[in-house]
């Protein structure tokens, strides 16, 4: 609506405009328009403040919900991490124990094999010593028989008991 002064006035809810039939003086009319504009501006500012406070309250509420959710997720993540770490530690300890057991089994097995081989070496050394001793005695008895010009064959006692590849017992005349 355009008034006589050329100023457009809009219908604002809750604001009353002066009746067109009253013809106040021009300064009073300008004061009335300014008062109306001031009231309209104050109403809009008040509405804007109320809306801003409502938006801020909603934002704070939303931020609080987000913070609570974030704290819950962080707590869940920490609990899961602790669970994974403890499970990993237990698994690592189990693997360490298995490795230690395998090591001890291997070393123990090698020790048993070493002892068995050591006994075999000792037996072979004893057999070698005895075999060399008997061959020496046999050869000495054969040489004595040749020097004495008594060609006789000396029987080796226990030769019939000897298994193929086993030790030979040589005994000559004493």
Short mmCIF file of C-alpha atoms in Angstrom, two decimals:
data_model
loop_
_atom_site.label_atom_id
_atom_site.label_comp_id
_atom_site.label_asym_id
_atom_site.label_seq_id
_atom_site.Cartn_x
_atom_site.Cartn_y
_atom_site.Cartn_z
CA UNK A 1 0.00 0.00 0.00
CA UNK A 2 1.42 3.40 -0.94
CA UNK A 3 0.73 6.36 1.24
CA UNK A 4 0.56 10.01 0.31
CA UNK A 5 4.21 10.51 1.11
CA UNK A 6 5.24 7.81 -1.35
CA UNK A 7 6.39 5.36 1.33
CA UNK A 8 5.20 1.81 0.96
CA UNK A 9 3.85 0.22 4.09
CA UNK A 10 3.44 -3.49 4.35
CA UNK A 11 0.91 -5.12 6.51
CA UNK A 12 2.83 -6.44 9.54
CA UNK A 13 1.04 -8.79 11.87
CA UNK A 14 0.46 -7.29 15.27
CA UNK A 15 1.16 -3.75 14.05
CA UNK A 16 -1.70 -1.35 13.62
CA UNK A 17 -1.56 1.32 11.02
CA UNK A 18 -3.17 4.62 11.54
CA UNK A 19 -6.57 4.98 10.03
CA UNK A 20 -6.54 6.72 6.63
CA UNK A 21 -9.21 9.22 7.62
CA UNK A 22 -7.10 10.79 10.32
CA UNK A 23 -4.89 13.44 8.89
CA UNK A 24 -2.16 14.10 11.37
CA UNK A 25 0.34 16.74 10.80
CA UNK A 26 3.30 15.78 8.61
CA UNK A 27 5.85 15.63 11.46
CA UNK A 28 3.48 13.49 13.49
CA UNK A 29 2.95 11.25 10.52
CA UNK A 30 6.71 10.79 10.03
CA UNK A 31 7.06 10.02 13.73
CA UNK A 32 4.25 7.50 13.48
CA UNK A 33 5.89 5.84 10.46
CA UNK A 34 9.23 5.77 12.26
CA UNK A 35 7.58 4.32 15.33
CA UNK A 36 5.87 1.71 13.17
CA UNK A 37 9.18 0.89 11.46
CA UNK A 38 10.92 0.72 14.82
CA UNK A 39 8.27 -1.63 16.21
CA UNK A 40 8.46 -3.78 13.08
CA UNK A 41 12.26 -3.91 13.32
CA UNK A 42 12.07 -4.73 17.03
CA UNK A 43 9.56 -7.51 16.32
CA UNK A 44 11.77 -8.97 13.59
CA UNK A 45 14.84 -8.72 15.82
CA UNK A 46 12.96 -10.40 18.66
CA UNK A 47 11.79 -13.18 16.33
CA UNK A 48 15.31 -13.55 14.98
CA UNK A 49 16.71 -13.79 18.51
CA UNK A 50 14.14 -16.40 19.48
CA UNK A 51 14.91 -18.37 16.29
CA UNK A 52 18.68 -17.98 16.87
CA UNK A 53 18.33 -19.19 20.48
CA UNK A 54 16.25 -22.14 19.27
CA UNK A 55 18.87 -23.00 16.62
CA UNK A 56 21.71 -22.64 19.14
CA UNK A 57 19.84 -24.85 21.62
CA UNK A 58 19.27 -27.48 18.90
CA UNK A 59 22.93 -27.25 17.86
CA UNK A 60 24.08 -27.68 21.45
CA UNK A 61 21.73 -30.61 21.92
CA UNK A 62 22.96 -32.18 18.67
CA UNK A 63 26.59 -31.56 19.65
CA UNK A 64 25.91 -33.22 23.01
CA UNK A 65 24.40 -36.26 21.31
CA UNK A 66 27.34 -36.40 18.91
CA UNK A 67 29.80 -36.13 21.81
CA UNK A 68 28.04 -38.93 23.72
CA UNK A 69 28.06 -41.12 20.58
CA UNK A 70 31.72 -40.31 19.93
CA UNK A 71 32.61 -41.17 23.54
CA UNK A 72 30.71 -44.45 23.24
CA UNK A 73 32.46 -45.30 19.97
CA UNK A 74 35.84 -44.40 21.48
CA UNK A 75 35.13 -46.57 24.51
CA UNK A 76 34.05 -49.46 22.28
CA UNK A 77 37.14 -49.03 20.11
CA UNK A 78 39.43 -49.01 23.16
CA UNK A 79 37.75 -52.12 24.55
CA UNK A 80 38.11 -53.87 21.19
CA UNK A 81 41.75 -52.79 20.95
CA UNK A 82 42.46 -54.14 24.43
CA UNK A 83 40.72 -57.39 23.49
CA UNK A 84 42.78 -57.69 20.30
CA UNK A 85 46.02 -56.87 22.12
CA UNK A 86 45.34 -59.37 24.90
CA UNK A 87 44.39 -62.01 22.34
CA UNK A 88 47.53 -61.26 20.36
CA UNK A 89 49.65 -61.41 23.49
CA UNK A 90 48.15 -64.75 24.45
CA UNK A 91 48.72 -66.09 20.93
CA UNK A 92 52.31 -64.81 20.94
CA UNK A 93 52.93 -66.47 24.30
CA UNK A 94 51.44 -69.71 22.98
CA UNK A 95 53.69 -69.57 19.90
CA UNK A 96 56.73 -68.83 22.09
CA UNK A 97 55.88 -71.82 24.29
CA UNK A 98 55.45 -74.08 21.24
CA UNK A 99 58.76 -72.89 19.80
CA UNK A 100 60.50 -73.50 23.13
CA UNK A 101 58.97 -76.98 23.32
CA UNK A 102 60.09 -77.80 19.77
CA UNK A 103 63.58 -76.53 20.57
CA UNK A 104 63.79 -78.65 23.71
CA UNK A 105 62.47 -81.70 21.84
CA UNK A 106 65.00 -81.19 19.04
CA UNK A 107 67.90 -80.65 21.43
CA UNK A 108 66.80 -83.61 23.55
CA UNK A 109 66.51 -85.81 20.47
CA UNK A 110 69.93 -84.73 19.28
CA UNK A 111 71.38 -85.41 22.70
CA UNK A 112 69.98 -88.94 22.70
CA UNK A 113 71.30 -89.52 19.17
CA UNK A 114 74.68 -88.09 20.19
CA UNK A 115 74.91 -90.44 23.15
CA UNK A 116 73.96 -93.42 20.97
CA UNK A 117 76.57 -92.44 18.37
CA UNK A 118 79.14 -91.92 21.13
CA UNK A 119 78.46 -95.46 22.40
CA UNK A 120 78.79 -96.82 18.84
CA UNK A 121 82.11 -94.99 18.44
CA UNK A 122 83.35 -96.38 21.74
CA UNK A 123 82.25 -99.90 20.73
CA UNK A 124 83.91 -99.54 17.34
CA UNK A 125 87.10 -98.23 18.96
CA UNK A 126 87.12 -101.16 21.36
CA UNK A 127 86.43 -103.57 18.48
CA UNK A 128 89.24 -101.97 16.44
CA UNK A 129 91.68 -102.26 19.33
CA UNK A 130 90.72 -105.87 20.01
CA UNK A 131 90.79 -106.76 16.30
CA UNK A 132 94.24 -105.22 15.82
CA UNK A 133 95.50 -107.03 18.91
CA UNK A 134 94.22 -110.38 17.66
CA UNK A 135 95.60 -109.87 14.14
CA UNK A 136 98.97 -108.97 15.67
CA UNK A 137 98.91 -112.14 17.76
CA UNK A 138 97.86 -114.21 14.75
CA UNK A 139 100.59 -112.75 12.55
CA UNK A 140 103.19 -113.22 15.29
CA UNK A 141 102.19 -116.87 15.68
CA UNK A 142 102.39 -117.39 11.92
CA UNK A 143 105.81 -115.74 11.79
CA UNK A 144 107.06 -117.92 14.67
CA UNK A 145 105.82 -120.94 12.82
CA UNK A 146 107.71 -119.87 9.69
CA UNK A 147 110.92 -119.12 11.64
CA UNK A 148 110.82 -122.39 13.40
CA UNK A 149 110.34 -124.12 10.08
CA UNK A 150 107.31 -125.78 11.36
CA UNK A 151 104.75 -125.28 8.71
CA UNK A 152 101.60 -125.78 10.62
CA UNK A 153 98.35 -123.96 10.40
CA UNK A 154 97.16 -122.49 13.59
CA UNK A 155 93.50 -122.76 14.23
CA UNK A 156 91.82 -119.62 15.36
CA UNK A 157 89.59 -120.43 18.30
CA UNK A 158 86.02 -119.11 17.97
CA UNK A 159 86.27 -118.67 14.17
CA UNK A 160 83.29 -120.93 13.60
CA UNK A 161 81.16 -118.74 15.90
CA UNK A 162 82.02 -115.61 14.00
CA UNK A 163 79.27 -114.00 11.96
CA UNK A 164 80.18 -112.56 8.55
CA UNK A 165 81.58 -109.07 8.96
CA UNK A 166 81.89 -109.42 12.72
CA UNK A 167 84.98 -109.38 14.88
CA UNK A 168 87.50 -112.14 14.48
CA UNK A 169 89.01 -113.57 17.62
CA UNK A 170 92.59 -114.45 17.07
CA UNK A 171 94.54 -116.39 19.57
CA UNK A 172 97.92 -117.81 18.99
CA UNK A 173 100.15 -120.05 21.03
CA UNK A 174 101.26 -118.40 24.13
#
